[in-house]
Short mmCIF file of C-alpha atoms in Angstrom, two decimals:
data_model
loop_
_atom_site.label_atom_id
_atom_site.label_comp_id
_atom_site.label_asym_id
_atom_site.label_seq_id
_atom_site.Cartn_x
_atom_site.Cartn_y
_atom_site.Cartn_z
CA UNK A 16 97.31 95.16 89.14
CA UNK A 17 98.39 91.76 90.84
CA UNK A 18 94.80 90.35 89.42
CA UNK A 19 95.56 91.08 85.94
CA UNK A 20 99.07 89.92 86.25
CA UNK A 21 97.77 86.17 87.83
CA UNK A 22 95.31 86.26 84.72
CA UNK A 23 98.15 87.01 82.58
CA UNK A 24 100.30 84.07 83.70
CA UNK A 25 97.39 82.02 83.12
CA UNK A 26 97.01 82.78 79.82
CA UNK A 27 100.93 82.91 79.00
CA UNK A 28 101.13 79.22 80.48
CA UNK A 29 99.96 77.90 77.25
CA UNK A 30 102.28 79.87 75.53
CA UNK A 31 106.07 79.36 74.23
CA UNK A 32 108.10 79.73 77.31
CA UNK A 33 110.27 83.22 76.19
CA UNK A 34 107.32 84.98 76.08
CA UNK A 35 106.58 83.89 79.36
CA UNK A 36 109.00 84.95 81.23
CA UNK A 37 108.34 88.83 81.27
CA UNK A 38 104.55 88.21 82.75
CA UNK A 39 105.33 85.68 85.78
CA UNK A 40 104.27 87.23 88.80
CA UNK A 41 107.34 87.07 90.72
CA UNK A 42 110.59 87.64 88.88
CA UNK A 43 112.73 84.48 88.75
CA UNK A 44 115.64 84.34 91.06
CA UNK A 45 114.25 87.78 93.17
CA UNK A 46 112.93 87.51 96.85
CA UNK A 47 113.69 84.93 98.90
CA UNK A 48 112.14 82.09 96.79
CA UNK A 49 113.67 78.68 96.68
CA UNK A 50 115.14 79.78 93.13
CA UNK A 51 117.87 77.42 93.36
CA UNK A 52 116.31 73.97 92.92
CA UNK A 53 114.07 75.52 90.87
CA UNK A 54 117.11 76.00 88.27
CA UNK A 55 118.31 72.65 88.82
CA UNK A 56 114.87 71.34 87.86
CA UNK A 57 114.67 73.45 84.29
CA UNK A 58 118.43 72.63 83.20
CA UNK A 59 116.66 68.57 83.36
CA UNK A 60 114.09 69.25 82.11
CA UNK A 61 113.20 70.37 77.73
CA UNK A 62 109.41 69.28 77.47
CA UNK A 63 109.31 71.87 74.13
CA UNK A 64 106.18 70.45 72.09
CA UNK A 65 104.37 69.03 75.02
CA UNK A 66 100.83 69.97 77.05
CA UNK A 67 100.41 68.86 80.19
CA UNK A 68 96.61 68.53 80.64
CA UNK A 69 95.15 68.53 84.15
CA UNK A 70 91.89 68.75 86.02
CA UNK A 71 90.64 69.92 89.25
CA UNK A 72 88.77 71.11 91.68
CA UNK A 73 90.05 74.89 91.76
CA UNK A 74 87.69 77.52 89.59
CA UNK A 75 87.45 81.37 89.93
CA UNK A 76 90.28 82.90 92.08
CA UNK A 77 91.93 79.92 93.01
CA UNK A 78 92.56 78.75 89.07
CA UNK A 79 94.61 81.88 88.68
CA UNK A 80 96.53 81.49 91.50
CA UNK A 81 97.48 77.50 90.18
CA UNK A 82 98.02 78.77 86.85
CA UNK A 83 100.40 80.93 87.77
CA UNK A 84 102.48 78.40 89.93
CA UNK A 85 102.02 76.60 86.51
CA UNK A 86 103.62 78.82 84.50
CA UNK A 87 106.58 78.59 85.78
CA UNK A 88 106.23 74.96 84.94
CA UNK A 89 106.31 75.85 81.68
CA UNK A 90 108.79 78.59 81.99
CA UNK A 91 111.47 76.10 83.12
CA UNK A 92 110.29 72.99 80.59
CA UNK A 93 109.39 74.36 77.63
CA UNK A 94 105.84 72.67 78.04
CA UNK A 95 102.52 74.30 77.67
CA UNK A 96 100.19 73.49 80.74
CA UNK A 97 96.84 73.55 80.20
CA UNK A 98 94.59 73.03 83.71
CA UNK A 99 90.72 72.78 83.50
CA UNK A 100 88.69 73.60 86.78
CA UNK A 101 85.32 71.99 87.93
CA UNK A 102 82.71 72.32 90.23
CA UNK A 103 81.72 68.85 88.50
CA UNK A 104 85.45 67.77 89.36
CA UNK A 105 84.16 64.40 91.38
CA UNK A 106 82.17 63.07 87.96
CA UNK A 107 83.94 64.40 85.40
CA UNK A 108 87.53 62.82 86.26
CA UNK A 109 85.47 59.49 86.87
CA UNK A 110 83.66 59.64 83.31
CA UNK A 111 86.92 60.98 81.39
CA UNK A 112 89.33 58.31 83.00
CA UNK A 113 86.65 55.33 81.81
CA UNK A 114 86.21 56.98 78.87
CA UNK A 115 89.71 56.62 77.74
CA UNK A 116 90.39 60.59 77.63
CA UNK A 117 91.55 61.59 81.05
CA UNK A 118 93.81 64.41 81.53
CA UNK A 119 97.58 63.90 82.44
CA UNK A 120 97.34 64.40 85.59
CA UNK A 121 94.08 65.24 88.25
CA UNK A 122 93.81 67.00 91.49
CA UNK A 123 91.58 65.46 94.41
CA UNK A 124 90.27 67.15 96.61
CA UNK A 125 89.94 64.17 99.04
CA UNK A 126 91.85 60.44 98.96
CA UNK A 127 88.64 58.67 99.05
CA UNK A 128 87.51 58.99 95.78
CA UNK A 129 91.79 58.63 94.47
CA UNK A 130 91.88 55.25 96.62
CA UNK A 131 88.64 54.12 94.16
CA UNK A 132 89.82 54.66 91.04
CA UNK A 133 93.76 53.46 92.45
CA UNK A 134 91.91 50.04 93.03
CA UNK A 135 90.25 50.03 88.99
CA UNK A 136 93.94 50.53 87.51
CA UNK A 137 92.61 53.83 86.41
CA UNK A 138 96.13 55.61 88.60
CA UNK A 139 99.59 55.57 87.79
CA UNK A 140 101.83 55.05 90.63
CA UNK A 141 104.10 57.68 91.96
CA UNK A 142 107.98 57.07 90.98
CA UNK A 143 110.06 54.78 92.96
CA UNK A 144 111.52 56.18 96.08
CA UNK A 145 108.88 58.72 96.11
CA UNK A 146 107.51 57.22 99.50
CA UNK A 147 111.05 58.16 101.14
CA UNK A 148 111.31 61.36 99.65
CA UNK A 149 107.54 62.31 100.51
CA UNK A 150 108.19 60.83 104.42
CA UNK A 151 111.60 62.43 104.55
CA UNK A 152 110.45 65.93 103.05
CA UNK A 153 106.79 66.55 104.61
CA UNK A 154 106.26 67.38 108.06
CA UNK A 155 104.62 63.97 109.46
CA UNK A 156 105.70 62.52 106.44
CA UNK A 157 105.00 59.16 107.21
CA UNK A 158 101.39 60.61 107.47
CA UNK A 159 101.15 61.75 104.16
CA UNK A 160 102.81 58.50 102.47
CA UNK A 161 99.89 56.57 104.43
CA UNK A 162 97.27 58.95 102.94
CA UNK A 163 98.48 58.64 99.54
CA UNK A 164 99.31 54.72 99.60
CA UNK A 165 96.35 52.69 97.99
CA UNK A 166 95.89 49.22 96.48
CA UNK A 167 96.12 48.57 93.00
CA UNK A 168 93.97 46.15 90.91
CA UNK A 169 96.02 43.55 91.99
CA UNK A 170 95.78 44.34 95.61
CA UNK A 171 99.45 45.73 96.25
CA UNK A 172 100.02 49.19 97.55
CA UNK A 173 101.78 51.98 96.03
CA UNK A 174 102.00 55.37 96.47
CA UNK A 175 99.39 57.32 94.17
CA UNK A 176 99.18 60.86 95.75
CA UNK A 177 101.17 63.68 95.98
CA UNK A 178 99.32 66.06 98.66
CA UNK A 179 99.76 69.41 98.16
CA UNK A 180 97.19 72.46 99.26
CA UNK A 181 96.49 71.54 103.14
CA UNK A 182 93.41 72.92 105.47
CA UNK A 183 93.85 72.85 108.81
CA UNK A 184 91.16 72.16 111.79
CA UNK A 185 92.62 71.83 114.84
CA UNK A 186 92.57 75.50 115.67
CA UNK A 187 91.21 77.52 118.56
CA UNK A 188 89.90 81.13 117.68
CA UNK A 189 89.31 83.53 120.64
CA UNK A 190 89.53 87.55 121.30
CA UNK A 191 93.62 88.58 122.27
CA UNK A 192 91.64 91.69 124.19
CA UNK A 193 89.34 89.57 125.73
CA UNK A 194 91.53 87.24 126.89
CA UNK A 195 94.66 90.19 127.92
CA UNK A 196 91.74 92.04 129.55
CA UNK A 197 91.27 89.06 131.65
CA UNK A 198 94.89 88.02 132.10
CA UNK A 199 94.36 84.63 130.69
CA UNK A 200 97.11 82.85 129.19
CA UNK A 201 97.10 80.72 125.78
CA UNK A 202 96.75 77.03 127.04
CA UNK A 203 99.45 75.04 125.59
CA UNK A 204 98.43 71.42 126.80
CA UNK A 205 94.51 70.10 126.80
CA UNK A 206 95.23 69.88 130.99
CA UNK A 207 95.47 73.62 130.68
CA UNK A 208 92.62 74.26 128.15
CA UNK A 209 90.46 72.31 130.51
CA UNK A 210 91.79 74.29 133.52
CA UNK A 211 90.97 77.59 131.70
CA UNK A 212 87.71 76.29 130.92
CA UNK A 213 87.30 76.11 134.56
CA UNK A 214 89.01 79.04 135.09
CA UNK A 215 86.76 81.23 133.47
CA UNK A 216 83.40 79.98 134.62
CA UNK A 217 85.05 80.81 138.09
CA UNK A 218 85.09 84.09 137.28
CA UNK A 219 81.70 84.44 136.04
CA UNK A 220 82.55 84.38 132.51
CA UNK A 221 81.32 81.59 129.43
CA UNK A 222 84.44 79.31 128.23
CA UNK A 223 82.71 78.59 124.63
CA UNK A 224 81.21 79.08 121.98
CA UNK A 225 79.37 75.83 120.17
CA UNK A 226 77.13 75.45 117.69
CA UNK A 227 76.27 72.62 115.57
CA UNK A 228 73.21 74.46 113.23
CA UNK A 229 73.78 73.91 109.35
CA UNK A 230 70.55 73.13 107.97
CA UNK A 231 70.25 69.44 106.26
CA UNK A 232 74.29 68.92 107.41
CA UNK A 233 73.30 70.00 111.42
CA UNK A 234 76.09 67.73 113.44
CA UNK A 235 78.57 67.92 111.14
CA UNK A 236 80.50 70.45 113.28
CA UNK A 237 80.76 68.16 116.58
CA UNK A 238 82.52 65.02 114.46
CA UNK A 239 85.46 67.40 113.72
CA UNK A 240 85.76 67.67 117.51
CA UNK A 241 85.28 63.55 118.26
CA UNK A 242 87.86 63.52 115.46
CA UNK A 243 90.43 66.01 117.07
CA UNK A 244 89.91 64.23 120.05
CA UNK A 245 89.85 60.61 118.72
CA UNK A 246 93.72 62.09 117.85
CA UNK A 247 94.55 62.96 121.14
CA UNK A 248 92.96 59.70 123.30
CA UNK A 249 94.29 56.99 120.63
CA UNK A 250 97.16 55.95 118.68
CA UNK A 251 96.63 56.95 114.70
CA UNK A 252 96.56 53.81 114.05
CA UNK A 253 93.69 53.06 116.18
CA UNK A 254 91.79 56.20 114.19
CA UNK A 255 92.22 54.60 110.88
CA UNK A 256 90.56 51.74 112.16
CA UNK A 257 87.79 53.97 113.18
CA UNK A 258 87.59 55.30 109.63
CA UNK A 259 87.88 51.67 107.94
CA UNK A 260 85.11 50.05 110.90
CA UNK A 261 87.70 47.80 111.62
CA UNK A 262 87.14 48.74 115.39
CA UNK A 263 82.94 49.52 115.42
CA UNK A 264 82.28 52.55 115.89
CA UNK A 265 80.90 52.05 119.65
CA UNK A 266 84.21 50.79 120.99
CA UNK A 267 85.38 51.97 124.11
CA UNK A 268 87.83 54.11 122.28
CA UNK A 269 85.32 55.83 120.47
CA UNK A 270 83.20 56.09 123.09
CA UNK A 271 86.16 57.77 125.17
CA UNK A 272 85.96 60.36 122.28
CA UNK A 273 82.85 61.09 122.00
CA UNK A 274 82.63 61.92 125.96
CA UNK A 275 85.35 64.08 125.84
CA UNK A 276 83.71 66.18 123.58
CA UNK A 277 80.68 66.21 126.22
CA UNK A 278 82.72 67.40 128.98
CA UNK A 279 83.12 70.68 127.00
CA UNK A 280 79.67 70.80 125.38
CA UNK A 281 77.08 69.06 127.72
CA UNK A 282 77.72 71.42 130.52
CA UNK A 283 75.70 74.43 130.97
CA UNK A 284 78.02 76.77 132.50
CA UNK A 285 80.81 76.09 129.50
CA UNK A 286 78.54 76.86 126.58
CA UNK A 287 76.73 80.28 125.42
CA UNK A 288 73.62 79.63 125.80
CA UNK A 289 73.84 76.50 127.65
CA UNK A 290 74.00 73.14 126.37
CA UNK A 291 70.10 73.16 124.59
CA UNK A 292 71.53 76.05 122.19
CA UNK A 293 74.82 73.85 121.03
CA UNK A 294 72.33 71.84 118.73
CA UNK A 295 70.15 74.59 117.77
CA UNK A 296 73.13 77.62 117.25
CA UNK A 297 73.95 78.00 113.33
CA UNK A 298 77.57 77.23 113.19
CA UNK A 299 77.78 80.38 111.26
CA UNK A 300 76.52 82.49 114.21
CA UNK A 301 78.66 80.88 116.61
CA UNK A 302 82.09 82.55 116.97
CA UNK A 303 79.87 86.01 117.37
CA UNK A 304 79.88 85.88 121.22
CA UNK A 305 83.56 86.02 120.51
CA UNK A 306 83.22 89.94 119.73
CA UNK A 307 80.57 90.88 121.70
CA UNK A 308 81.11 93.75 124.85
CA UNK A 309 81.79 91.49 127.58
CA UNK A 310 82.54 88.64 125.52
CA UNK A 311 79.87 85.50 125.38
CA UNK A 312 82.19 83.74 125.32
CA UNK A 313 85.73 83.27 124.78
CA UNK A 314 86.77 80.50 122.76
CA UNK A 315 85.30 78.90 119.40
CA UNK A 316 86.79 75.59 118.30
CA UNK A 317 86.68 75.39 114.49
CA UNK A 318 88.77 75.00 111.05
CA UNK A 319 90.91 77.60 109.42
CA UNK A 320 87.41 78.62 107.05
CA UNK A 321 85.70 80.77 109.82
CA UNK A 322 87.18 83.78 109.53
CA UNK A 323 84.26 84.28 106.80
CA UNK A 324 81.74 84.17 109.34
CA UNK A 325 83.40 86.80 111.26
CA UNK A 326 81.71 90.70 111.70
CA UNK A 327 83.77 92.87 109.77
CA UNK A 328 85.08 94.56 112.10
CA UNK A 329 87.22 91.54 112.94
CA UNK A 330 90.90 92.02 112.44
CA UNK A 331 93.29 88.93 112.73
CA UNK A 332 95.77 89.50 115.18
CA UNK A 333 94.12 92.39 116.83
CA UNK A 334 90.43 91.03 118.27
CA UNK A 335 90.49 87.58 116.85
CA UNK A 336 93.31 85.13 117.02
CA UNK A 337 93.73 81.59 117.11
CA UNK A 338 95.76 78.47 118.93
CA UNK A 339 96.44 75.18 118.56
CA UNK A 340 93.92 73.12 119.71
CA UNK A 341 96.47 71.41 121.82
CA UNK A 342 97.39 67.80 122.37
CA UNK A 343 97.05 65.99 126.30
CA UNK A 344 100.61 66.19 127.56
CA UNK A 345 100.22 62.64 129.88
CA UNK A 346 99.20 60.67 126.57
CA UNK A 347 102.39 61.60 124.84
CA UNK A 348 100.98 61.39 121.56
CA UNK A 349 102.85 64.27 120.11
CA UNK A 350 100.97 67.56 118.23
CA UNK A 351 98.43 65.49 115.75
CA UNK A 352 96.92 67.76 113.64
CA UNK A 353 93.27 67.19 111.87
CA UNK A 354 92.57 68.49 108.57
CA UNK A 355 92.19 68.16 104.52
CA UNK A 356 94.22 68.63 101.46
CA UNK A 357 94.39 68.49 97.52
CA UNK A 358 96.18 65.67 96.42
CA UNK A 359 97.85 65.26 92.39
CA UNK A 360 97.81 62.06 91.01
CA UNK A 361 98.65 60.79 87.31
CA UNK A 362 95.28 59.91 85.19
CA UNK A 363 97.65 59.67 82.19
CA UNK A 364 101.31 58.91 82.32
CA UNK A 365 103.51 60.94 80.18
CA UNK A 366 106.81 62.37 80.17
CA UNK A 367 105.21 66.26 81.42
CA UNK A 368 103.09 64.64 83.59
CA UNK A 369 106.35 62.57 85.56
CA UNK A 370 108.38 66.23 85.74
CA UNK A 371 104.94 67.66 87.02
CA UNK A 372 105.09 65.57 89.92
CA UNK A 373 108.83 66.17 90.26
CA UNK A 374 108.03 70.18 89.91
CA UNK A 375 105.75 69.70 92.99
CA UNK A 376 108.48 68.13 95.10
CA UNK A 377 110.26 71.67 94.88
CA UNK A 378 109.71 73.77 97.65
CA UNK A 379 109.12 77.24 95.34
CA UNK A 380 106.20 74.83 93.35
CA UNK A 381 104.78 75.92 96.97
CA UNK A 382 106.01 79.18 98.19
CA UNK A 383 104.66 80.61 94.68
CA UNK A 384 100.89 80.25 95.92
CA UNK A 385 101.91 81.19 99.54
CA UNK A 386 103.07 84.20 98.13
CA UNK A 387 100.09 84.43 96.85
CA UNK A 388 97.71 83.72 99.59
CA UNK A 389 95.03 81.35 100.22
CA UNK A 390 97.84 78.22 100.73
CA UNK A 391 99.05 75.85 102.81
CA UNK A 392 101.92 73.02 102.94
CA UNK A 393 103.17 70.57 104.51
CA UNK A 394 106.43 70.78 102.64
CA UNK A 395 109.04 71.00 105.54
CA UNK A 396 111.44 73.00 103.11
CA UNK A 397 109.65 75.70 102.50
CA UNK A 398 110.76 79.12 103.72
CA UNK A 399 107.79 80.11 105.97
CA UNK A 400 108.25 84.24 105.42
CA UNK A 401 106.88 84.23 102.19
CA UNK A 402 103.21 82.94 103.48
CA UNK A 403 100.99 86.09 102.41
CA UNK A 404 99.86 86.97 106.06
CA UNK A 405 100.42 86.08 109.85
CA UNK A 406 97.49 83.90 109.97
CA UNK A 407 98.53 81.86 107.26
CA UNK A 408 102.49 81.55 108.75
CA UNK A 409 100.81 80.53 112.01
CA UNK A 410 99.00 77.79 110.73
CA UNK A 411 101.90 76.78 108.16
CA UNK A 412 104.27 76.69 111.82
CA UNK A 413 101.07 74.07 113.03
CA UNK A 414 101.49 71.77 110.35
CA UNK A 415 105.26 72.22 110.23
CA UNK A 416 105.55 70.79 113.80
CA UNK A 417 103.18 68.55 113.54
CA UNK A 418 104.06 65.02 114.63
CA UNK A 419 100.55 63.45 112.67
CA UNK A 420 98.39 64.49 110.35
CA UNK A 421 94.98 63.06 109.53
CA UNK A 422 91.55 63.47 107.35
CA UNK A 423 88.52 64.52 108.57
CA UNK A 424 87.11 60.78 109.39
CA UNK A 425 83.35 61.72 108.90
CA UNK A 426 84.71 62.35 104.66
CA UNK A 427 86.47 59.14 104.49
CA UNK A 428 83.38 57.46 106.12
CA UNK A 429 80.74 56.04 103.74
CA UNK A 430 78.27 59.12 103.11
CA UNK A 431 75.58 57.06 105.16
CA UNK A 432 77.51 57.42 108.23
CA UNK A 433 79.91 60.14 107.82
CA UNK A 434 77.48 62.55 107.23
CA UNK A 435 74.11 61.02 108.30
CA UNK A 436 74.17 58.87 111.17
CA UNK A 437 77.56 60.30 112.79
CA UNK A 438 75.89 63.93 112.40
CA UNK A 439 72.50 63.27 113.85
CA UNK A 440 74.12 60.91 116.43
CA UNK A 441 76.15 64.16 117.80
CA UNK A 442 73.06 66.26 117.84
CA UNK A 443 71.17 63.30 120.01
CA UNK A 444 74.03 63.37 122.34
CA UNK A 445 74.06 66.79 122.87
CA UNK A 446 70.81 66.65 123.78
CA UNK A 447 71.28 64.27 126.19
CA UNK A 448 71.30 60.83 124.55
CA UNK A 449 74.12 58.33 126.12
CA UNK A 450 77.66 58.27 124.20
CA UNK A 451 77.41 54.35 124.16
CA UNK A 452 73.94 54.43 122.91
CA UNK A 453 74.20 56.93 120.17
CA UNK A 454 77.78 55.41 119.23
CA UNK A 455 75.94 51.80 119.40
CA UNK A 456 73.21 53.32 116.71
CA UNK A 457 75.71 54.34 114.22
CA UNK A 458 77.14 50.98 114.18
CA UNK A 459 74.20 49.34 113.59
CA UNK A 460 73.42 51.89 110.91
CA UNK A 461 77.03 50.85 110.11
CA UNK A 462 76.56 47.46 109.90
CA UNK A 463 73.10 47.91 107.69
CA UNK A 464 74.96 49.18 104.93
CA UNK A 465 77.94 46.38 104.56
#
């Protein structure tokens, strides 16, 4: 029934807005929405006459749940909204924004790609004062200003991108019966992750679970813990220096990260299998030691997406569960957080496509996909309840107190490091190569390509 309703709204968003209004998939001013500034918004706002065209990544599942945040868009405007997803979404927005018929507005799934076509004049930039309101609003806004600040044709920076859907990485999954069973206690500092570590090899038990398999892509799952780590070691600004090459990529710093990441994967007795099966273990088969009768191990290290991979029997909350991969308390870096997000951006300025942007600052422009599942936010003013499950409120409290926020650095990279030489550098490393020799080869493979 709540299907057909999503489709419903989808359809109805291209409609006139009193016929609408019966179909939205939450009543408007019921439940504890943020109905308020959402009525504020449509008494500004009379876009009758007007489609707002956008493009983006979303298809299937995910374009129903947008189109229904969209129609209330076009409940409170007036304005049809008519959103287009692609699997294609990279090319097409390129091709349609040179061609002279780009949408109003486009959703990345990624800043690189936004940053490119910022620096050809083919953006618009965000409204003045947007910056404060984005840094002032988000939690670690400053974070999301910086990843949605590029240069312009003529060099000077403005604020593009508006993020919005957020994935989260720095998460910890292990087994709450596994871990009550053995009266261990969630590690809130990396000191106490690494003393659990210890901890359980003491008592004859295997810490992890590690595995960096994934056909042509094998690696790829070891740079998202040289990233998390990179986070914890170093400044931010010293990790966007790492993504830029302004700092090579075998500086000490690096380096530092890289062997951090060994201490938990290049020793035997912390790693199912030992440390010959990290490289050769499908990242897919990984957490399964999780569930096993006694567990094989007891903690998997991976983003918010694995709960696919799980048996079926797995039940959040019950035999799985996750943490935050957790900062090191003597660096005093505060609670970075690693991950992705979608990003809107204007491909062609009009008057719906400005109050688009201004919808999106509202915090029920959010809490209407929560609600729907499948979401998260950095909006700080969002009322966290209304997430569709624990699992998603638990991450949503993550990024709430998060202090940074950053991009996966291997999808900022070019493609020829980020995922080729940074990839198969992890899996020589794991295998026994030195850090400062495999770091050393991706800088030269680095500087090949400039």
């Amino acid at each position: 029934m709540r299907t057909s309703l999503y489709a419903s709204a989808a359809v109805l968003a291209l409609a006139a807005a009193s016929a609408q209004a019966q179909d939205l998939p939450f009543a408007i001013g019921e439940g504890d929405f943020a109905w308020d500034s959402y009525n504020d918004f449509a008494d500004q706002y009379d876009l009758s006459g007007e489609t707002v065209e956008i493009t983006g990544p979303w298809t299937g599942n995910e374009k129903e749940k947008v189109d229904a945040v969209f129609a209330y868009f076009a409940e409170a405007t007036g304005a049809s909204v008519n959103y287009s997803g692609s699997d294609s979404f990279e090319q097409d927005i390129v091709i349609s924004t040179r061609a002279g018929t780009a949408p109003n507005l486009a959703v990345f799934p990624q800043p690189g790609l936004a940053a490119d076509m910022a620096s050809q004049g083919l953006l618009t930039p965000l409204a003045d004062g947007t910056s404060e309101w984005v840094a002032e609003n988000f939690a670690a806004g400053e974070s999301w200003v910086d990843l949605g600040t590029y240069a312009g044709p003529d060099g000077e920076e403005d604020l593009y991108g508006l993020f919005y859907r957020v994935d989260v990485k720095s998460l910890v999954w292990y087994n709450p019966i596994a871990f009550d069973e053995a009266g261990y206690d969630i590690p809130e500092t990396m000191e106490e992750l690494k003393e659990l570590t210890e901890e359980i090899v003491d008592d004859g038990g295997t810490p992890w679970c590690i595995g960096l398999g994934s056909g042509a892509a094998t690696g790829w799952p070891a740079t998202d813990w040289v990233e998390d780590l990179m986070l914890r070691t170093q400044d931010p600004s010293v990790y966007d220096q790492w993504v830029t090459n302004e700092i090579p990529f075998d500086d000490p710093a690096v380096v530092g990260a890289i062997e951090e990441f060994g201490w938990f994967a290049r020793n035997d007795d912390y790693v199912e299998g030992g440390t010959e099966a990290v490289a050769t273990t499908d990242f897919r088969d990984s957490p399964a030691g999780l569930f096993s009768i006694p567990p094989e191990c007891y903690m998997h290290r991976q983003a918010s997406f694995i709960p696919a991979f799980f048996p079926d029997d797995a039940e959040q909350g019950e035999n799985v569960d996750f943490f935050y991969f957790p900062a090191i308390e003597e660096n005093d870096l505060g609670t970075p957080v690693l991950g992705a997000g979608t990003l809107f951006a204007i491909t062609n300025d009009s008057e719906g496509a400005q109050a688009m942007i201004e919808f999106l600052k509202l915090p029920v422009a959010h809490e209407l996909w929560m609600a729907q599942g499948g979401f998260l936010t950095a909006h700080g003013g969002v009322n966290l309840d209304l997430y569709s499950d624990d699992s998603l409120r638990a991450q949503g409290e993550i990024l709430r107190d998060a202090t940074t926020f950053r991009f996966d650095a291997s999808d900022l990279m070019p493609s020829e490091i980020g995922a080729g030489a940074f990839w198969t550098g992890m899996v020589d490393y794991v295998t026994g190569a030195d850090a400062e020799a495999v770091a050393a080869d991706i800088q030269s493979r680095w500087d090949s390509i400039q």
